[in-house]
PDB file of C-alpha atoms in Angstrom:
ATOM      1  CA  MET A  12     -14.956 -34.610 -55.905  1.00  0.00           C
ATOM      2  CA  TYR A  13     -14.483 -32.427 -52.800  1.00  0.00           C
ATOM      3  CA  LEU A  14     -16.346 -31.080 -49.797  1.00  0.00           C
ATOM      4  CA  LYS A  15     -16.399 -27.298 -49.740  1.00  0.00           C
ATOM      5  CA  GLU A  16     -15.925 -25.902 -46.319  1.00  0.00           C
ATOM      6  CA  VAL A  17     -18.724 -24.357 -44.807  1.00  0.00           C
ATOM      7  CA  LEU A  18     -18.614 -20.749 -43.964  1.00  0.00           C
ATOM      8  CA  PHE A  19     -19.635 -19.479 -40.389  1.00  0.00           C
ATOM      9  CA  ILE A  20     -21.650 -16.441 -40.205  1.00  0.00           C
ATOM     10  CA  LEU A  21     -20.030 -13.844 -38.182  1.00  0.00           C
ATOM     11  CA  GLU A  22     -22.063 -13.452 -34.972  1.00  0.00           C
ATOM     12  CA  LEU A  23     -20.686 -10.123 -33.650  1.00  0.00           C
ATOM     13  CA  LYS A  24     -21.297  -9.219 -30.038  1.00  0.00           C
ATOM     14  CA  LYS A  25     -20.810  -6.523 -27.480  1.00  0.00           C
ATOM     15  CA  ILE A  26     -17.802  -6.669 -25.011  1.00  0.00           C
ATOM     16  CA  THR A  27     -18.611  -7.252 -21.375  1.00  0.00           C
ATOM     17  CA  LEU A  28     -16.579  -7.570 -18.335  1.00  0.00           C
ATOM     18  CA  ALA A  29     -16.964 -11.398 -18.358  1.00  0.00           C
ATOM     19  CA  ASP A  30     -15.090 -11.179 -21.727  1.00  0.00           C
ATOM     20  CA  ARG A  31     -11.802  -9.946 -20.302  1.00  0.00           C
ATOM     21  CA  PRO A  32     -10.045 -13.145 -19.748  1.00  0.00           C
ATOM     22  CA  LEU A  33     -10.652 -14.297 -23.203  1.00  0.00           C
ATOM     23  CA  PHE A  34      -9.426 -10.902 -24.624  1.00  0.00           C
ATOM     24  CA  GLU A  35      -6.327 -10.977 -22.469  1.00  0.00           C
ATOM     25  CA  SER A  36      -5.363 -14.549 -23.746  1.00  0.00           C
ATOM     26  CA  TYR A  37      -5.423 -13.110 -27.525  1.00  0.00           C
ATOM     27  CA  LEU A  38      -4.035  -9.478 -26.606  1.00  0.00           C
ATOM     28  CA  SER A  39      -1.377 -10.003 -24.120  1.00  0.00           C
ATOM     29  CA  ARG A  40       1.338 -10.985 -26.297  1.00  0.00           C
ATOM     30  CA  PRO A  41       4.506  -8.846 -26.868  1.00  0.00           C
ATOM     31  CA  ASP A  42       3.678  -8.098 -30.458  1.00  0.00           C
ATOM     32  CA  GLN A  43       0.213  -6.729 -29.440  1.00  0.00           C
ATOM     33  CA  ARG A  44       1.298  -3.269 -28.247  1.00  0.00           C
ATOM     34  CA  GLY A  45      -1.146  -0.649 -29.542  1.00  0.00           C
ATOM     35  CA  SER A  46      -3.840   0.972 -27.775  1.00  0.00           C
ATOM     36  CA  GLU A  47      -6.358  -0.853 -29.768  1.00  0.00           C
ATOM     37  CA  CYS A  48      -5.057  -3.965 -28.344  1.00  0.00           C
ATOM     38  CA  ALA A  49      -5.971  -3.216 -24.672  1.00  0.00           C
ATOM     39  CA  PHE A  50      -9.286  -4.685 -23.495  1.00  0.00           C
ATOM     40  CA  THR A  51      -9.973  -1.718 -21.260  1.00  0.00           C
ATOM     41  CA  ASN A  52      -9.793   0.701 -24.194  1.00  0.00           C
ATOM     42  CA  LEU A  53     -12.005  -1.528 -26.345  1.00  0.00           C
ATOM     43  CA  PHE A  54     -14.402  -1.968 -23.570  1.00  0.00           C
ATOM     44  CA  VAL A  55     -14.826   1.696 -22.593  1.00  0.00           C
ATOM     45  CA  TRP A  56     -14.939   3.119 -26.248  1.00  0.00           C
ATOM     46  CA  GLN A  57     -17.119   0.360 -27.527  1.00  0.00           C
ATOM     47  CA  ASP A  58     -20.492   2.235 -27.569  1.00  0.00           C
ATOM     48  CA  CYS A  59     -18.615   5.561 -29.274  1.00  0.00           C
ATOM     49  CA  TYR A  60     -16.784   3.448 -31.822  1.00  0.00           C
ATOM     50  CA  GLY A  61     -19.514   0.690 -32.614  1.00  0.00           C
ATOM     51  CA  ILE A  62     -16.999  -2.001 -31.471  1.00  0.00           C
ATOM     52  CA  TYR A  63     -18.208  -5.583 -31.660  1.00  0.00           C
ATOM     53  CA  TRP A  64     -16.477  -8.944 -31.407  1.00  0.00           C
ATOM     54  CA  THR A  65     -16.342 -12.572 -32.191  1.00  0.00           C
ATOM     55  CA  VAL A  66     -14.018 -15.647 -32.358  1.00  0.00           C
ATOM     56  CA  VAL A  67     -13.935 -17.568 -35.593  1.00  0.00           C
ATOM     57  CA  HIS A  68     -11.357 -20.241 -36.604  1.00  0.00           C
ATOM     58  CA  ASP A  69      -9.573 -19.446 -33.339  1.00  0.00           C
ATOM     59  CA  PHE A  70      -9.061 -15.806 -34.474  1.00  0.00           C
ATOM     60  CA  LEU A  71     -10.218 -12.940 -32.127  1.00  0.00           C
ATOM     61  CA  VAL A  72     -12.353 -10.714 -34.817  1.00  0.00           C
ATOM     62  CA  ILE A  73     -12.939  -7.154 -33.631  1.00  0.00           C
ATOM     63  CA  LYS A  74     -15.079  -4.951 -35.788  1.00  0.00           C
ATOM     64  CA  VAL A  75     -15.282  -1.145 -35.329  1.00  0.00           C
ATOM     65  CA  LYS A  76     -17.317   1.521 -36.843  1.00  0.00           C
ATOM     66  CA  ARG A  77     -15.590   5.162 -36.792  1.00  0.00           C
ATOM     67  CA  ASN A  78     -16.896   8.029 -38.847  1.00  0.00           C
ATOM     68  CA  GLU A  79     -19.555   5.771 -40.618  1.00  0.00           C
ATOM     69  CA  VAL A  80     -16.796   3.499 -41.819  1.00  0.00           C
ATOM     70  CA  ASP A  81     -16.749  -0.345 -40.713  1.00  0.00           C
ATOM     71  CA  PHE A  82     -13.446  -1.831 -40.357  1.00  0.00           C
ATOM     72  CA  PHE A  83     -11.833  -4.717 -38.669  1.00  0.00           C
ATOM     73  CA  LEU A  84      -8.621  -4.830 -36.569  1.00  0.00           C
ATOM     74  CA  GLN A  85      -5.813  -7.055 -37.620  1.00  0.00           C
ATOM     75  CA  PRO A  86      -6.888 -10.575 -36.521  1.00  0.00           C
ATOM     76  CA  PHE A  87      -5.661 -11.731 -33.349  1.00  0.00           C
ATOM     77  CA  GLY A  88      -4.298 -15.534 -32.586  1.00  0.00           C
ATOM     78  CA  GLY A  89      -5.382 -18.329 -35.098  1.00  0.00           C
ATOM     79  CA  LYS A  90      -3.072 -20.238 -37.371  1.00  0.00           C
ATOM     80  CA  ASP A  91      -1.569 -18.548 -40.648  1.00  0.00           C
ATOM     81  CA  GLU A  92      -2.813 -21.111 -42.804  1.00  0.00           C
ATOM     82  CA  ASP A  93      -6.264 -20.231 -41.504  1.00  0.00           C
ATOM     83  CA  LEU A  94      -6.217 -16.646 -42.360  1.00  0.00           C
ATOM     84  CA  PRO A  95      -7.739 -17.161 -45.987  1.00  0.00           C
ATOM     85  CA  LYS A  96     -10.851 -18.996 -44.192  1.00  0.00           C
ATOM     86  CA  LEU A  97     -11.334 -16.048 -41.913  1.00  0.00           C
ATOM     87  CA  PHE A  98     -11.009 -13.446 -44.790  1.00  0.00           C
ATOM     88  CA  ALA A  99     -13.778 -15.413 -46.694  1.00  0.00           C
ATOM     89  CA  GLU A 100     -15.856 -15.147 -43.529  1.00  0.00           C
ATOM     90  CA  ILE A 101     -15.258 -11.422 -43.355  1.00  0.00           C
ATOM     91  CA  LYS A 102     -15.849 -11.089 -47.148  1.00  0.00           C
ATOM     92  CA  GLU A 103     -19.240 -12.815 -46.877  1.00  0.00           C
ATOM     93  CA  TYR A 104     -20.302 -10.662 -43.900  1.00  0.00           C
ATOM     94  CA  HIS A 105     -19.586  -7.486 -46.032  1.00  0.00           C
ATOM     95  CA  GLU A 106     -21.453  -9.003 -48.941  1.00  0.00           C
ATOM     96  CA  GLY A 107     -18.379  -9.557 -51.279  1.00  0.00           C
ATOM     97  CA  LYS A 108     -17.642  -6.041 -51.138  1.00  0.00           C
ATOM     98  CA  PRO A 109     -13.897  -4.793 -50.049  1.00  0.00           C
ATOM     99  CA  PHE A 110     -13.286  -4.161 -46.684  1.00  0.00           C
ATOM    100  CA  GLU A 111     -10.455  -2.665 -44.670  1.00  0.00           C
ATOM    101  CA  ILE A 112      -8.199  -3.915 -41.750  1.00  0.00           C
ATOM    102  CA  HIS A 113      -6.723  -1.331 -39.565  1.00  0.00           C
ATOM    103  CA  GLY A 114      -4.264  -1.381 -36.725  1.00  0.00           C
ATOM    104  CA  ILE A 115      -1.699  -3.514 -38.352  1.00  0.00           C
ATOM    105  CA  TYR A 116       1.799  -3.685 -36.857  1.00  0.00           C
ATOM    106  CA  ASP A 117       4.925  -5.149 -38.463  1.00  0.00           C
ATOM    107  CA  ASP A 118       4.361  -8.615 -37.357  1.00  0.00           C
ATOM    108  CA  GLY A 119       0.811  -8.622 -38.373  1.00  0.00           C
ATOM    109  CA  LYS A 120       1.807  -7.077 -41.632  1.00  0.00           C
ATOM    110  CA  GLU A 121       4.487  -9.730 -42.243  1.00  0.00           C
ATOM    111  CA  ARG A 122       1.823 -12.413 -41.422  1.00  0.00           C
ATOM    112  CA  LEU A 123      -0.987 -10.816 -43.646  1.00  0.00           C
ATOM    113  CA  ALA A 124       1.492 -10.409 -46.526  1.00  0.00           C
ATOM    114  CA  LYS A 125       2.696 -13.979 -46.527  1.00  0.00           C
ATOM    115  CA  ALA A 126      -1.141 -15.180 -46.714  1.00  0.00           C
ATOM    116  CA  PHE A 127      -2.209 -12.576 -49.247  1.00  0.00           C
ATOM    117  CA  PRO A 128       0.728 -11.319 -51.448  1.00  0.00           C
ATOM    118  CA  GLU A 129      -1.543  -9.072 -53.382  1.00  0.00           C
ATOM    119  CA  MET A 130      -2.865  -7.240 -50.309  1.00  0.00           C
ATOM    120  CA  GLU A 131      -2.125  -3.540 -50.301  1.00  0.00           C
ATOM    121  CA  PHE A 132      -0.686  -1.808 -47.036  1.00  0.00           C
ATOM    122  CA  ILE A 133      -1.140   2.021 -46.461  1.00  0.00           C
ATOM    123  CA  GLU A 134       0.375   3.632 -43.537  1.00  0.00           C
ATOM    124  CA  ASP A 135      -2.196   5.873 -41.599  1.00  0.00           C
ATOM    125  CA  ARG A 136       0.049   8.429 -39.677  1.00  0.00           C
ATOM    126  CA  ASP A 137      -2.757  10.198 -38.408  1.00  0.00           C
ATOM    127  CA  ASN A 138      -3.805   7.121 -36.399  1.00  0.00           C
ATOM    128  CA  TRP A 139      -0.458   6.038 -34.906  1.00  0.00           C
ATOM    129  CA  ASP A 140       0.130   5.687 -31.020  1.00  0.00           C
ATOM    130  CA  TYR A 141       2.383   8.054 -29.700  1.00  0.00           C
ATOM    131  CA  VAL A 142       4.906   7.282 -26.655  1.00  0.00           C
ATOM    132  CA  TYR A 143       6.201   9.862 -24.638  1.00  0.00           C
ATOM    133  CA  LEU A 144       8.410   9.785 -21.664  1.00  0.00           C
ATOM    134  CA  ARG A 145       6.879  10.589 -18.324  1.00  0.00           C
ATOM    135  CA  GLU A 146       9.251  12.931 -17.386  1.00  0.00           C
ATOM    136  CA  LYS A 147       9.204  15.051 -20.494  1.00  0.00           C
ATOM    137  CA  LEU A 148       5.475  14.900 -20.717  1.00  0.00           C
ATOM    138  CA  ALA A 149       5.535  16.065 -17.086  1.00  0.00           C
ATOM    139  CA  SER A 150       7.614  19.035 -17.628  1.00  0.00           C
ATOM    140  CA  LEU A 151       6.819  20.053 -21.361  1.00  0.00           C
ATOM    141  CA  SER A 152      10.358  21.488 -21.843  1.00  0.00           C
ATOM    142  CA  GLY A 153      11.929  22.001 -25.305  1.00  0.00           C
ATOM    143  CA  ARG A 154      10.247  22.961 -28.671  1.00  0.00           C
ATOM    144  CA  LYS A 155       8.763  19.427 -29.217  1.00  0.00           C
ATOM    145  CA  TYR A 156       6.307  19.927 -26.584  1.00  0.00           C
ATOM    146  CA  HIS A 157       5.592  23.716 -27.231  1.00  0.00           C
ATOM    147  CA  GLY A 158       2.259  22.725 -29.012  1.00  0.00           C
ATOM    148  CA  LYS A 159       1.037  20.714 -25.958  1.00  0.00           C
ATOM    149  CA  LYS A 160       1.933  23.468 -23.628  1.00  0.00           C
ATOM    150  CA  ASN A 161       0.047  26.012 -25.485  1.00  0.00           C
ATOM    151  CA  HIS A 162      -3.106  23.583 -25.301  1.00  0.00           C
ATOM    152  CA  ILE A 163      -2.729  23.206 -21.774  1.00  0.00           C
ATOM    153  CA  ASN A 164      -2.345  26.861 -21.024  1.00  0.00           C
ATOM    154  CA  TYR A 165      -5.336  27.561 -23.218  1.00  0.00           C
ATOM    155  CA  PHE A 166      -7.594  25.016 -21.094  1.00  0.00           C
ATOM    156  CA  LEU A 167      -6.156  26.830 -17.623  1.00  0.00           C
ATOM    157  CA  LYS A 168      -7.206  30.215 -18.830  1.00  0.00           C
ATOM    158  CA  THR A 169     -10.454  29.204 -20.300  1.00  0.00           C
ATOM    159  CA  PHE A 170     -12.118  26.614 -18.167  1.00  0.00           C
ATOM    160  CA  GLN A 171     -12.570  26.313 -14.298  1.00  0.00           C
ATOM    161  CA  TYR A 172     -11.888  22.593 -13.475  1.00  0.00           C
ATOM    162  CA  GLN A 173     -11.196  20.362 -10.532  1.00  0.00           C
ATOM    163  CA  TYR A 174      -9.781  16.734 -10.245  1.00  0.00           C
ATOM    164  CA  GLU A 175     -11.835  14.379  -8.154  1.00  0.00           C
ATOM    165  CA  PRO A 176     -11.605  10.557  -8.163  1.00  0.00           C
ATOM    166  CA  ILE A 177     -14.638   8.869  -9.535  1.00  0.00           C
ATOM    167  CA  SER A 178     -16.947   7.651  -6.789  1.00  0.00           C
ATOM    168  CA  ASP A 179     -20.471   6.421  -6.106  1.00  0.00           C
ATOM    169  CA  ALA A 180     -21.416  10.204  -5.701  1.00  0.00           C
ATOM    170  CA  ASN A 181     -20.186  11.420  -9.188  1.00  0.00           C
ATOM    171  CA  ILE A 182     -20.551   8.271 -11.226  1.00  0.00           C
ATOM    172  CA  GLU A 183     -24.004   9.225 -12.952  1.00  0.00           C
ATOM    173  CA  GLU A 184     -22.388  12.801 -13.756  1.00  0.00           C
ATOM    174  CA  CYS A 185     -19.443  10.971 -15.298  1.00  0.00           C
ATOM    175  CA  ARG A 186     -21.893   8.812 -17.233  1.00  0.00           C
ATOM    176  CA  ARG A 187     -23.867  12.066 -18.578  1.00  0.00           C
ATOM    177  CA  VAL A 188     -20.555  13.656 -19.659  1.00  0.00           C
ATOM    178  CA  LYS A 189     -19.560  10.489 -21.369  1.00  0.00           C
ATOM    179  CA  SER A 190     -22.955  10.193 -23.065  1.00  0.00           C
ATOM    180  CA  ASP A 191     -22.979  13.949 -24.003  1.00  0.00           C
ATOM    181  CA  TRP A 192     -19.549  13.663 -25.510  1.00  0.00           C
ATOM    182  CA  SER A 193     -20.394  10.624 -27.471  1.00  0.00           C
ATOM    183  CA  ASP A 194     -23.529  12.491 -28.874  1.00  0.00           C
ATOM    184  CA  GLN A 195     -21.689  15.675 -29.691  1.00  0.00           C
ATOM    185  CA  LYS A 196     -18.925  13.326 -31.345  1.00  0.00           C
ATOM    186  CA  ASP A 197     -21.660  11.542 -33.486  1.00  0.00           C
ATOM    187  CA  SER A 198     -22.985  14.824 -34.767  1.00  0.00           C
ATOM    188  CA  ASP A 199     -19.785  16.150 -35.958  1.00  0.00           C
TER     189      ASP A 199
END
């Protein structure tokens, strides 16, 4: 005779500024270096990408919806031996259907491969973060930056623009532009 563990129901919620210390406690590790591991990015893009979160079995769990596809980011924190319990929760949330985990880095891949040797990992080059040296990006010299220089030149010739810091005087316009951009992105 044995006692079967009780599954929790994932109670996903929106990110608030008050959640920042909790997120930082999970995401501020040296192995969490992708843009999806930054609280500010998650907070700012949550409406556009349907980002929700919860903590289960001491894992920070982040669900994202992009292009009508739900997926989870790699689990943050927790103990390796609790990964099967966490994945059982996610599978239950998905009503037993397969699900995807995105944003997995080398350390996370190693961790997940140990817990789930049958797991398939597929590199998604279109969603890799790119890191540039500030000096090179500022000058855009050389063949490597030719395409970026073309985009900038097109922008400068095509649009009238001005730079201004965000302030009380323009915050509503910023919100409107963000909302318009999100609406357009959703209709694409």
